[in-house]
PDB file of C-alpha atoms in Angstrom:
ATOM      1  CA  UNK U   1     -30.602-193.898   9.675  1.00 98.00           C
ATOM      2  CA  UNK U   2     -30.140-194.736   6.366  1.00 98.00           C
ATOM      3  CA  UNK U   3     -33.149-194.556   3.082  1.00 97.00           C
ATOM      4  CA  UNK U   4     -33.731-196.924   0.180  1.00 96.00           C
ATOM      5  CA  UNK U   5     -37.426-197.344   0.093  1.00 96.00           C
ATOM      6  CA  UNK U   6     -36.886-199.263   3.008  1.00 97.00           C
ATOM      7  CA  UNK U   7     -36.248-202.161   0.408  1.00 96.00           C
ATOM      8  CA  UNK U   8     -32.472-201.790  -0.221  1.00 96.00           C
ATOM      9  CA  UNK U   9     -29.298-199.913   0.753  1.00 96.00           C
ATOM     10  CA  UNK U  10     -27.629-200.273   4.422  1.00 96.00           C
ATOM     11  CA  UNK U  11     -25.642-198.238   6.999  1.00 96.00           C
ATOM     12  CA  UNK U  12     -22.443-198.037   4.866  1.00 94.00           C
ATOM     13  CA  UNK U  13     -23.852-195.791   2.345  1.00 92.00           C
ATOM     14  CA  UNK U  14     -24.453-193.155   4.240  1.00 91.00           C
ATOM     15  CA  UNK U  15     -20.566-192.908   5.942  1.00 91.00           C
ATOM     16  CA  UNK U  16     -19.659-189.757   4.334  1.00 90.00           C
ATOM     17  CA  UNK U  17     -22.674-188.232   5.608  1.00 90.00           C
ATOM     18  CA  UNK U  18     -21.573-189.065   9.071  1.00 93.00           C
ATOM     19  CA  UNK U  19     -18.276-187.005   8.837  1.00 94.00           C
ATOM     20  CA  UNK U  20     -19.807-183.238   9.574  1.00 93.00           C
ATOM     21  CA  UNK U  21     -21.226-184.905  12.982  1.00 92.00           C
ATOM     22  CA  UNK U  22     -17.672-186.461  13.863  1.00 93.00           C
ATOM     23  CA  UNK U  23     -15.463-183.039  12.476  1.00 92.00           C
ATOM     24  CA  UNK U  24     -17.073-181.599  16.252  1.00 88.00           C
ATOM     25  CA  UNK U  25     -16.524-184.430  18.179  1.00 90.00           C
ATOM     26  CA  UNK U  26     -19.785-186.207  18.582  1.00 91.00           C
ATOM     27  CA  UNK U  27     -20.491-189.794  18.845  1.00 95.00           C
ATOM     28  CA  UNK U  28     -22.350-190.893  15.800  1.00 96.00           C
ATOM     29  CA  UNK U  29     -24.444-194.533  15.877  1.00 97.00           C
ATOM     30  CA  UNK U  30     -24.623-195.726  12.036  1.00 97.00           C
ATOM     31  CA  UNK U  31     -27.458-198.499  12.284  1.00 98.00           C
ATOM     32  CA  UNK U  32     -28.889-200.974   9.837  1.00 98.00           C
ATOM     33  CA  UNK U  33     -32.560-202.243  10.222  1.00 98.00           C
ATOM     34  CA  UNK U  34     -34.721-204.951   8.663  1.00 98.00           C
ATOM     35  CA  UNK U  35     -35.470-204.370   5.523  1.00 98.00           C
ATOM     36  CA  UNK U  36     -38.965-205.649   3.590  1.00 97.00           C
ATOM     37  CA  UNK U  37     -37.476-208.862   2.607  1.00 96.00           C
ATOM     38  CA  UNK U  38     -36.498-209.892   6.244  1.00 97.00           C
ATOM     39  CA  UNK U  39     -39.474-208.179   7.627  1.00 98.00           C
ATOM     40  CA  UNK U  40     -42.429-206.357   7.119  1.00 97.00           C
ATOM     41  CA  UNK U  41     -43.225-203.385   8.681  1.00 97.00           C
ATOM     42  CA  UNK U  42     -43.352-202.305  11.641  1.00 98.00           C
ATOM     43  CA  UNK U  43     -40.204-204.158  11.428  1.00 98.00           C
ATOM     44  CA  UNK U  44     -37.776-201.404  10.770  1.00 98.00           C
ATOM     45  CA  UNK U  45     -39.279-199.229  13.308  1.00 98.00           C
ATOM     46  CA  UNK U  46     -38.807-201.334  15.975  1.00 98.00           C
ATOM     47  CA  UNK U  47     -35.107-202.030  15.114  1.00 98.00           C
ATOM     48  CA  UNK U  48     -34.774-198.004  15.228  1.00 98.00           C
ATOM     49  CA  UNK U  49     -36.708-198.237  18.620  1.00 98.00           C
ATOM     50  CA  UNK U  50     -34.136-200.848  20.014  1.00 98.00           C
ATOM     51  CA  UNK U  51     -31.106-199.251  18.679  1.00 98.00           C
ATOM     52  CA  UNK U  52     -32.394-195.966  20.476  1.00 98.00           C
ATOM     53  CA  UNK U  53     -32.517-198.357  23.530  1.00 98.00           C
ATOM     54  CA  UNK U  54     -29.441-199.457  23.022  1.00 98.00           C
ATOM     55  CA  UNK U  55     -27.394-195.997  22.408  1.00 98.00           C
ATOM     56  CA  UNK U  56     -28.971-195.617  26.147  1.00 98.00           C
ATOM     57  CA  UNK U  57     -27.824-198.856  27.594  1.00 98.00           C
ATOM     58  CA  UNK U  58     -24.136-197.894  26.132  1.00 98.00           C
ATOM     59  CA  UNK U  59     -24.309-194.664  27.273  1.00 97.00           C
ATOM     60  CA  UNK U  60     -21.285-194.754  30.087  1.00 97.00           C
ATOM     61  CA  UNK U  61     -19.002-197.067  27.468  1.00 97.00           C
ATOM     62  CA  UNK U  62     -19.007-194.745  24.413  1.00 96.00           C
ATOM     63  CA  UNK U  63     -19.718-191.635  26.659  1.00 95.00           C
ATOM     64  CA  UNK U  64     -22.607-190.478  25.218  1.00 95.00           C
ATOM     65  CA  UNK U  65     -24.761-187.730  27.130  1.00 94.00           C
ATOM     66  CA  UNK U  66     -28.579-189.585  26.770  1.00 95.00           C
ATOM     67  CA  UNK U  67     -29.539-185.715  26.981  1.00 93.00           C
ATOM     68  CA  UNK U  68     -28.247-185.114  24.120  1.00 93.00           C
ATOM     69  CA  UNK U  69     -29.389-187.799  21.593  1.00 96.00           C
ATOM     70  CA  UNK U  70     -30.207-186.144  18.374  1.00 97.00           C
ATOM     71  CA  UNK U  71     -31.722-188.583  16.019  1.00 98.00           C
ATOM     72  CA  UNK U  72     -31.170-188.147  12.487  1.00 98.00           C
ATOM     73  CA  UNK U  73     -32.187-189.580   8.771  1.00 98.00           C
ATOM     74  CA  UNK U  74     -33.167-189.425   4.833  1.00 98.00           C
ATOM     75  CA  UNK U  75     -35.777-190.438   3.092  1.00 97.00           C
ATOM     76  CA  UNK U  76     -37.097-193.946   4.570  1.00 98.00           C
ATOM     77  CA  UNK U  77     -34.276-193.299   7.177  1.00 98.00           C
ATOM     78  CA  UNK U  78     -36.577-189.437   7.807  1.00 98.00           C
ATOM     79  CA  UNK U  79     -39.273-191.411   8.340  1.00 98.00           C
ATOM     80  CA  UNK U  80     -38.118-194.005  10.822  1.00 98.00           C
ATOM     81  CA  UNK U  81     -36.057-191.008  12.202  1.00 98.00           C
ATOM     82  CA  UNK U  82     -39.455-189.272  13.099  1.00 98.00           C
ATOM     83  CA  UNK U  83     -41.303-192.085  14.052  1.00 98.00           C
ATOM     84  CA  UNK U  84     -37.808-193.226  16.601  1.00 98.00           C
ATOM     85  CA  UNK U  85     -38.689-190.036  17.934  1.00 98.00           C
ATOM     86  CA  UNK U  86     -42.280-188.679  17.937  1.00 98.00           C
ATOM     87  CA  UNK U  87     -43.422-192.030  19.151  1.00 98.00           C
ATOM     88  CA  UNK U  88     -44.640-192.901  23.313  1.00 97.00           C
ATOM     89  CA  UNK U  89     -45.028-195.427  25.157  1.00 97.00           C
ATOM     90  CA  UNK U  90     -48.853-197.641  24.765  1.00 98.00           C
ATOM     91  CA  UNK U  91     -48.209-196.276  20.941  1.00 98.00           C
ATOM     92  CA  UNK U  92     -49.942-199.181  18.645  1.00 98.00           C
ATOM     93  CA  UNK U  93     -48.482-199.961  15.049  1.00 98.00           C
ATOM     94  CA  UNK U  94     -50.182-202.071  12.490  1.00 97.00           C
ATOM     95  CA  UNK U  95     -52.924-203.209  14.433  1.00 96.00           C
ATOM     96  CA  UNK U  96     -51.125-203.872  17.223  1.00 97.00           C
ATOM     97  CA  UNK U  97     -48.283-206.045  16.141  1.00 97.00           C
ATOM     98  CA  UNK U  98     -46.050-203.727  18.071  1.00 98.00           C
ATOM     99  CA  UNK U  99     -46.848-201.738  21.199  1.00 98.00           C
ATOM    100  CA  UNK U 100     -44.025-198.941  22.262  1.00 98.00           C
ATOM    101  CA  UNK U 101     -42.827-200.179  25.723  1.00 96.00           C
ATOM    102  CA  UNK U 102     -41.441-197.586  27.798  1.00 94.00           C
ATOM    103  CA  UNK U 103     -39.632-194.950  25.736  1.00 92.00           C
ATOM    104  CA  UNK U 104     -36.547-193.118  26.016  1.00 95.00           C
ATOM    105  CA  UNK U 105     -36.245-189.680  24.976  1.00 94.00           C
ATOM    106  CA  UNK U 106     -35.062-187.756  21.950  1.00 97.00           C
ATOM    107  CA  UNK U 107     -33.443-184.000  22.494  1.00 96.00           C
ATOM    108  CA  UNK U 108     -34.203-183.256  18.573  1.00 97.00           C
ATOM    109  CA  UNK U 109     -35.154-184.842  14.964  1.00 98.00           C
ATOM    110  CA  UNK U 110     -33.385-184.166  12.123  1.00 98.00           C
ATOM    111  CA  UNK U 111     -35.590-184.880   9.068  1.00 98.00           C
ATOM    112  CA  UNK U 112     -33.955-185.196   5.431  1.00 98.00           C
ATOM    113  CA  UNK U 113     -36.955-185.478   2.788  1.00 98.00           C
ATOM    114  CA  UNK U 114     -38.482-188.188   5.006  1.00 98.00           C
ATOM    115  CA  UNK U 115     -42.841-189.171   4.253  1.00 97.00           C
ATOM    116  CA  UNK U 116     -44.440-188.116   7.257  1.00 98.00           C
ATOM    117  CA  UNK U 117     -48.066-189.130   6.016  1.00 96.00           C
ATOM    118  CA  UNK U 118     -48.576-192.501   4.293  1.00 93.00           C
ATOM    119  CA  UNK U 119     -51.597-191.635   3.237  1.00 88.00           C
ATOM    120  CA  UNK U 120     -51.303-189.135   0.948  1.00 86.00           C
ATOM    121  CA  UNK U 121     -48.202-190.813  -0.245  1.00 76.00           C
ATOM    122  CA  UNK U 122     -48.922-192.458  -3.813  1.00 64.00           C
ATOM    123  CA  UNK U 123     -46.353-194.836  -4.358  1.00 62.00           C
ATOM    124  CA  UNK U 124     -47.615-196.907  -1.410  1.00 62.00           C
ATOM    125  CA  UNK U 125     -51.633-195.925  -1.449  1.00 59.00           C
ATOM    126  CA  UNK U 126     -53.379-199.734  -2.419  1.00 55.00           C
ATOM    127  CA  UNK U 127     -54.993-199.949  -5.786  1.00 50.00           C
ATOM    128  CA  UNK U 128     -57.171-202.421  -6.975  1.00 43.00           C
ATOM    129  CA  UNK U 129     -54.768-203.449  -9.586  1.00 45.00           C
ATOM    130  CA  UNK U 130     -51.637-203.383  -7.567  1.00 64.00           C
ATOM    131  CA  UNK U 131     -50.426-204.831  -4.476  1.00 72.00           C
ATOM    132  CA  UNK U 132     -49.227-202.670  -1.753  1.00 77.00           C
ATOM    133  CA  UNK U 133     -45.618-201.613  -1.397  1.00 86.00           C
ATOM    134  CA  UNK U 134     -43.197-204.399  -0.508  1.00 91.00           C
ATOM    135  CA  UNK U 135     -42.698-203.613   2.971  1.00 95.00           C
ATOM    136  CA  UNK U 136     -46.055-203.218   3.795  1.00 93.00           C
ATOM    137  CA  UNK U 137     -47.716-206.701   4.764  1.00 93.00           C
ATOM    138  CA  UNK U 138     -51.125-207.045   2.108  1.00 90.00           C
ATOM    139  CA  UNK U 139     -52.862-209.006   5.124  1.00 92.00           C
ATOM    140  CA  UNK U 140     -52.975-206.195   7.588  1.00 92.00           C
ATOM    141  CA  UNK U 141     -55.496-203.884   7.279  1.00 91.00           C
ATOM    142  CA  UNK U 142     -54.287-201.517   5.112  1.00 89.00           C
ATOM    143  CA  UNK U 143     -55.657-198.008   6.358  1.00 90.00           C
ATOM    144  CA  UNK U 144     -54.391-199.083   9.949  1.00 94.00           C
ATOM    145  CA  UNK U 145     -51.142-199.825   8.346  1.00 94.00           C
ATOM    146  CA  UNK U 146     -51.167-196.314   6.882  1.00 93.00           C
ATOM    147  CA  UNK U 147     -52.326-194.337   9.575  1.00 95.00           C
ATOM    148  CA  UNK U 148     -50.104-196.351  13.144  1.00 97.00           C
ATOM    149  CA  UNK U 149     -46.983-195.453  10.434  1.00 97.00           C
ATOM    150  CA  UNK U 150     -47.595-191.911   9.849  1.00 98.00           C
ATOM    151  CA  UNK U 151     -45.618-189.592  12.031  1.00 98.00           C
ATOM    152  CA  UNK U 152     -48.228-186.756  11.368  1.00 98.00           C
ATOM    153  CA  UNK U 153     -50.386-189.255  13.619  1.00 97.00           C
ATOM    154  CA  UNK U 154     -48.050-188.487  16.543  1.00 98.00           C
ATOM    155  CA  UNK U 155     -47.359-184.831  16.984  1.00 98.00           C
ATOM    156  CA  UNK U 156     -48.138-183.858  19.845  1.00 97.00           C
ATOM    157  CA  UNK U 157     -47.636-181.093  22.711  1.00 97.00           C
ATOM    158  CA  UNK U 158     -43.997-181.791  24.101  1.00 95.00           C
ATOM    159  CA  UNK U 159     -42.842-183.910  21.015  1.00 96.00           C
ATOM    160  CA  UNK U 160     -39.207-183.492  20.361  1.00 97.00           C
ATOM    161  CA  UNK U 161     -38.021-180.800  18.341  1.00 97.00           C
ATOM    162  CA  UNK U 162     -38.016-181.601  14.347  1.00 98.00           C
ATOM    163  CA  UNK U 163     -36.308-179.953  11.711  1.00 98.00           C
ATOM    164  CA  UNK U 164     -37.100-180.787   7.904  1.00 98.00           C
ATOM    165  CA  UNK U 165     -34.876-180.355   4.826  1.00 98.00           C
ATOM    166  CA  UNK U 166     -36.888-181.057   1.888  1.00 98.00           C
ATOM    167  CA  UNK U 167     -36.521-180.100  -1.939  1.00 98.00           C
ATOM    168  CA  UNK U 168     -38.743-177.798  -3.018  1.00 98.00           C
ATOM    169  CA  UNK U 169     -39.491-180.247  -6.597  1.00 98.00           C
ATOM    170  CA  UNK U 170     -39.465-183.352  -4.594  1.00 96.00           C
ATOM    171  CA  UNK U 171     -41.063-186.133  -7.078  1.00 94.00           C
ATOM    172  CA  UNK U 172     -40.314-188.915  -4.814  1.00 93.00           C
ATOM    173  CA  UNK U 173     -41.903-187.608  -1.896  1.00 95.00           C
ATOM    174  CA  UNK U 174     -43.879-184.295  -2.538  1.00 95.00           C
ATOM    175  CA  UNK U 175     -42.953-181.313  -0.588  1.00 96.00           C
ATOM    176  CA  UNK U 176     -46.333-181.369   1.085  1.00 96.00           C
ATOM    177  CA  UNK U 177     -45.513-184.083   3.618  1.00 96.00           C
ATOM    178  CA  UNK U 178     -43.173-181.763   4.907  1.00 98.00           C
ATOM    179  CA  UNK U 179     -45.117-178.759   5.147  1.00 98.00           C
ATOM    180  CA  UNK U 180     -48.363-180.699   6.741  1.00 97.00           C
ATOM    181  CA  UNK U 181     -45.826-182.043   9.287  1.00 98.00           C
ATOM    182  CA  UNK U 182     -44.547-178.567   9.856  1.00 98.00           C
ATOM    183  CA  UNK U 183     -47.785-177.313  10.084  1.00 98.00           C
ATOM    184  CA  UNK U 184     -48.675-179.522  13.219  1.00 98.00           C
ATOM    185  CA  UNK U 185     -45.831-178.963  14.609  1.00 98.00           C
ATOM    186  CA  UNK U 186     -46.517-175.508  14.888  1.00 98.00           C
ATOM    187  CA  UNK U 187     -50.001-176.001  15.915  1.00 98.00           C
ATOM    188  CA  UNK U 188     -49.158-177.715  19.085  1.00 98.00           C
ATOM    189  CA  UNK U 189     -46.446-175.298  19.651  1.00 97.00           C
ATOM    190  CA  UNK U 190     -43.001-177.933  18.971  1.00 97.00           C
ATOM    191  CA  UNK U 191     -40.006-175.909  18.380  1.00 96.00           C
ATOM    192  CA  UNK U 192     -39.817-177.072  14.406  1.00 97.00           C
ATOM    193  CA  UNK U 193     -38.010-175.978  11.145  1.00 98.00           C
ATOM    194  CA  UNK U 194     -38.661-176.310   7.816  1.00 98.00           C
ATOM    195  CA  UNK U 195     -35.505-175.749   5.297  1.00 98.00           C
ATOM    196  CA  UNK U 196     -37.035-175.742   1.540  1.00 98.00           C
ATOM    197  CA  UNK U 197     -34.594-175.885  -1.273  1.00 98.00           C
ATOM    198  CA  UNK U 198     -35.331-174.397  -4.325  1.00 98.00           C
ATOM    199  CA  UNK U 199     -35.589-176.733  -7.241  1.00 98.00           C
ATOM    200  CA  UNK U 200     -34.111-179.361  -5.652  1.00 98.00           C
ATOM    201  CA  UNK U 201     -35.183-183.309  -6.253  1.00 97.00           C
ATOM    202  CA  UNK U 202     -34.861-186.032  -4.036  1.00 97.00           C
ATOM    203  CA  UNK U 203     -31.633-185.030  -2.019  1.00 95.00           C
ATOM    204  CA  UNK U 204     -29.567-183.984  -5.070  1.00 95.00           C
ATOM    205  CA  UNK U 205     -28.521-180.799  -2.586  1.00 97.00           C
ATOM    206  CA  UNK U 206     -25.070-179.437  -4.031  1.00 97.00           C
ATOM    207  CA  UNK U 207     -22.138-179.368  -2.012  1.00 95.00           C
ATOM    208  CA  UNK U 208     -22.605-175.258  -1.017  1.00 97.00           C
ATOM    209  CA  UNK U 209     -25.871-177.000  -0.295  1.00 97.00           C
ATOM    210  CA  UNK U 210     -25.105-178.986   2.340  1.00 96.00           C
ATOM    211  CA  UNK U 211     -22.312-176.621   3.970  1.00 95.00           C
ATOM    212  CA  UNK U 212     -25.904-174.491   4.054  1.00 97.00           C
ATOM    213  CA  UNK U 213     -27.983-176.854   5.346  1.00 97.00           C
ATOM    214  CA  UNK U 214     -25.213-178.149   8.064  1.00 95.00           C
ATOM    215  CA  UNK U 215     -25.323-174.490   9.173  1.00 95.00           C
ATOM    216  CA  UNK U 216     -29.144-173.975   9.986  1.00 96.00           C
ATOM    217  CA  UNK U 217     -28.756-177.584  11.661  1.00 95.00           C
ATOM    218  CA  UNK U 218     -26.212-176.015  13.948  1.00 92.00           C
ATOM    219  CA  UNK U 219     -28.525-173.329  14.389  1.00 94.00           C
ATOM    220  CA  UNK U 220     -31.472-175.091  15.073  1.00 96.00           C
ATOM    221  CA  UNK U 221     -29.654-177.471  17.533  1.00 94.00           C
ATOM    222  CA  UNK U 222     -28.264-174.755  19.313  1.00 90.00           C
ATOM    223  CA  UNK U 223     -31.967-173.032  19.393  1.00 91.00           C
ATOM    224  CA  UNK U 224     -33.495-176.167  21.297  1.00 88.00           C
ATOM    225  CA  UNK U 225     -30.429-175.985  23.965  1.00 74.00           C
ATOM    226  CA  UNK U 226     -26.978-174.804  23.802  1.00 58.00           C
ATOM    227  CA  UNK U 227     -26.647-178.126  25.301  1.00 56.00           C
ATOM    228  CA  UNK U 228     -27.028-179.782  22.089  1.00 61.00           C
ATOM    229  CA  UNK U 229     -25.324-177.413  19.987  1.00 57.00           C
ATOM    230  CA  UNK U 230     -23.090-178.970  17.488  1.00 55.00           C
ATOM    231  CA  UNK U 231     -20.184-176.357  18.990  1.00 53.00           C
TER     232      UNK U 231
END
């Protein structure tokens, strides 16, 4: 799931990132969602939500294995990756404008530098000077807003497993979404990781970097099952 703020950007800039998934033979689902100028949220999370429900209608055409779905993205793509995810069915977001129907499953997360707490996030926390962010709708309520699209909100016992890459001098989204997430996780006893990169921004990882990071995916996929090992 691709980023941008969930304001710009769309599936095809994020190809390249698709080719370490497709060297070992997976099936890989590149999707595009609403962004803020076609809809407000929840919008985009409900077009991850339906795409998930689609991968499973699929399933027999492309031969995917619905054990097996790993859902994966960066930045506003992290987030709607954790929310496609961590969410159940009866969830309520912003105020109820969407209620998860029944809900298929998720074998892991894969989180790259995604917010997990709106929050404590500045760049979208209301002012009295300045309008919320752009995808955020200024009639809802706005701490209902912020709290139905936290992920945080939604860790639970029996959650998917959820790995995190983050960099450790994150400006963009500060390295302590990640580790609160983490810390939940670990609290209600999810099988979780949290890869920190030193001195790394927002996703500038080098290229040894990502061979790296690729690595303790593999190993953290293979942790959860062998099932769902990238092997």
């Amino acid at each position: 799931i691709h980023g941008g703020g969930f304001i710009v950007e769309d599936k095809e800039s994020r190809q390249l990132r698709l080719l370490p998934y497709l060297a070992r033979d997976w099936v890989v689902v590149n999707i595009n969602y609403r962004l803020a100028h076609e809809s407000k949220a929840p919008g985009a999370v409900v077009d991850c939500l339906k795409a998930l429900e689609w991968v499973y209608d699929n399933a027999e055409k492309y031969k995917i294995d619905t054990n097996r779905v790993v859902v994966s993205g960066d930045s506003a793509g992290g987030h709607l990756a954790l929310m496609t995810g961590l969410l159940k069915e009866g969830d309520s977001l912003c105020g109820g404008k969407h209620v998860v129907g029944e809900k298929n499953k998720v074998a892991a997360i894969i989180n790259w530098y995604g917010i997990t707490d709106f929050t404590l996030h500045a760049a979208f926390k209301r002012q009295l000077t300045k309008k919320p962010h752009d995808w955020f709708d200024p009639n809802d309520d706005y701490g209902e807003v912020t709290r139905s699209l936290s992920p945080v909100k939604y860790v639970r016992k029996g959650a998917a497993p959820v790995m995190t890459i983050h960099g450790s001098n994150d400006p963009a989204v500060l390295p302590i979404q990640a580790e609160l997430l983490h810390e939940k996780l670990r609290e209600v006893g999810v099988r979780e990781k949290l890869v920190m990169i030193p001195g790394k921004k927002h996703g500038n990882f080098s290229d040894e970097e990502r061979v790296m990071i690729f690595e303790e995916i593999e190993e953290f996929l293979g942790a959860c099952s062998p099932e769902i090992s990238l092997d």
